[in-house]
CSV table of C-alpha atoms in Angstrom, one decimal:
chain,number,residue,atom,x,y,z
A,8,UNK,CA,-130.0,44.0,-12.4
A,9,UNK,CA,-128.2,43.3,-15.3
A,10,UNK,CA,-129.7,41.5,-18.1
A,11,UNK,CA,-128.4,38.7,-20.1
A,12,UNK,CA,-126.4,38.4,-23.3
A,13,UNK,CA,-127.9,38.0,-26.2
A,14,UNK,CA,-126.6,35.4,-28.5
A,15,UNK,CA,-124.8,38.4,-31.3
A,16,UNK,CA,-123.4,40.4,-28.0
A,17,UNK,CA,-122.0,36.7,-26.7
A,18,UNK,CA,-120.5,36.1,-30.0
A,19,UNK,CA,-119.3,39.8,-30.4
A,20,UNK,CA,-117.7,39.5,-26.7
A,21,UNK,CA,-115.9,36.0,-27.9
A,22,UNK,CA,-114.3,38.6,-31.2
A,23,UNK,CA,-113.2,40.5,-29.1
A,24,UNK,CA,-111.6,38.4,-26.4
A,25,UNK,CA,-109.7,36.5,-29.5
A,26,UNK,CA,-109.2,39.8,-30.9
A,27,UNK,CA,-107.3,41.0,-27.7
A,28,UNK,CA,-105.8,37.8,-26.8
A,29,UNK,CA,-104.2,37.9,-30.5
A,30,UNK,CA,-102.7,41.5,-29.7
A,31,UNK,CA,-101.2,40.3,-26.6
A,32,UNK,CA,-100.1,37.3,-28.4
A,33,UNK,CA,-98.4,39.7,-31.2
A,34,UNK,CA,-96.8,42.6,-28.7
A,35,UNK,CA,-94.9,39.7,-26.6
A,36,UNK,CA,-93.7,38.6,-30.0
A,37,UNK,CA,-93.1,41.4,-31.8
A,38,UNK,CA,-90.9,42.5,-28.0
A,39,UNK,CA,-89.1,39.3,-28.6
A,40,UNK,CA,-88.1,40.1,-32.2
A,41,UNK,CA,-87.2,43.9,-31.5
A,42,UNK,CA,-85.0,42.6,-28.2
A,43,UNK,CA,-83.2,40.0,-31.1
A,44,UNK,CA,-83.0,42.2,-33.4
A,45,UNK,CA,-81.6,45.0,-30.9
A,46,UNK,CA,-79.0,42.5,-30.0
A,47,UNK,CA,-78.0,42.0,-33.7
A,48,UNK,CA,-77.7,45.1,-34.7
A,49,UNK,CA,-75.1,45.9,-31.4
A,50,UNK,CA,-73.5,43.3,-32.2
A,51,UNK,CA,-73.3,44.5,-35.9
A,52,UNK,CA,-72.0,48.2,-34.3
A,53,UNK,CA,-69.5,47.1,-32.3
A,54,UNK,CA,-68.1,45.0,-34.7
A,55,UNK,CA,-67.7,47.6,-37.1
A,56,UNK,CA,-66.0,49.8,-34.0
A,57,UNK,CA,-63.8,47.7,-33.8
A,58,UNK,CA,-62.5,47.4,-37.2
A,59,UNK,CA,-62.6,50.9,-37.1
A,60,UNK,CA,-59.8,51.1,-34.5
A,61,UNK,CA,-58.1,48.3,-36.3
A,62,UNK,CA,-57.5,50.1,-39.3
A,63,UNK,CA,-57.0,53.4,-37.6
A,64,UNK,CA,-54.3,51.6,-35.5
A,65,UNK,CA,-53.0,50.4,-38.9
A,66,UNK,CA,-52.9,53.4,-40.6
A,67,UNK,CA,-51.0,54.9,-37.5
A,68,UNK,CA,-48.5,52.0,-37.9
A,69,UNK,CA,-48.1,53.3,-41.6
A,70,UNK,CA,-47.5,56.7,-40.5
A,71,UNK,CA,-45.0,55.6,-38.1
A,72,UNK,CA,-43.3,53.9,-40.8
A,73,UNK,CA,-43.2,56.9,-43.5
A,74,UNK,CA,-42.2,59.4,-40.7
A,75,UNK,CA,-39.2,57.1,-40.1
A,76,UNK,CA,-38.6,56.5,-44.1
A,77,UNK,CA,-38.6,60.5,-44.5
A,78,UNK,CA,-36.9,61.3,-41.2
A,79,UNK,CA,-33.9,58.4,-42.0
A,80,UNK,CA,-34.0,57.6,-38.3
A,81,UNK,CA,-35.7,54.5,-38.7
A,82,UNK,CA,-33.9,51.3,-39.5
A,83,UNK,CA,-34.9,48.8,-42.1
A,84,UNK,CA,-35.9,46.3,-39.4
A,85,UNK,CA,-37.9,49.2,-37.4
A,86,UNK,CA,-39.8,50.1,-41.1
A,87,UNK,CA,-40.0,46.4,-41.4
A,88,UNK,CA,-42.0,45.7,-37.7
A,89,UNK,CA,-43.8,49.2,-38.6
A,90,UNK,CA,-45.3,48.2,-42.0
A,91,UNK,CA,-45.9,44.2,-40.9
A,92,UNK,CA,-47.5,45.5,-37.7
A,93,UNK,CA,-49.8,47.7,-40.0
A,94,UNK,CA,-50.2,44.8,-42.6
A,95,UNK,CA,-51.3,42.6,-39.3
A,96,UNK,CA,-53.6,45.3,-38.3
A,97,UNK,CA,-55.4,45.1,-41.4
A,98,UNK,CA,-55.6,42.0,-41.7
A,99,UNK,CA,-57.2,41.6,-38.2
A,100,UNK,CA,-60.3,44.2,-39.3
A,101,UNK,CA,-60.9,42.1,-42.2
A,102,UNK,CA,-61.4,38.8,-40.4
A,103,UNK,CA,-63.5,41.1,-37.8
A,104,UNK,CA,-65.5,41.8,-40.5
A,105,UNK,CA,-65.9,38.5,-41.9
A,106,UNK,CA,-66.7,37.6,-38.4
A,107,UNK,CA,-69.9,40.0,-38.1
């Protein structure tokens, strides 16, 4: 037969049922910011990807345009869409990143 609680054990078995209650309490909280800031932080990743393959797209535009400037097979309009398409390009990763 068990015997009854005494009044400290009550009281300590109270403590401890707060005391866990309050860790369950802070895990399912502490899940909910790690899952937000999860989520943030891809977002934060794939924003900076894709400026990333903006600009590398951009630079490749650039390239294009030299290689034609050097090779004098390009016309001025061709150099022209070339350098405005890497200008736009550009442009595009910099509102990405003011975006994110």
């Amino acid at each position: 037969m068990t015997a009854p609680l005494t009044a400290l054990e009550r009281d300590l078995l109270a403590c401890v049922e707060r005391l866990v209650t309050a860790c369950e309490t802070s895990a399912q909280e502490l899940s909910g910011l790690e899952a937000r800031s999860t989520k943030r932080l891809q977002a934060q990743l794939d924003g900076i990807a894709a400026c990333a393959t903006l600009l590398i797209r951009s630079q490749i535009a650039s390239m294009q345009a030299l290689r034609g400037l050097l090779s004098e097979e390009a016309t001025y309009n061709a150099l022209d869409a070339k350098l405005n398409e890497s200008l736009s390009l550009a442009r595009d990763a910099e509102e990405r990143l003011r975006q994110s």
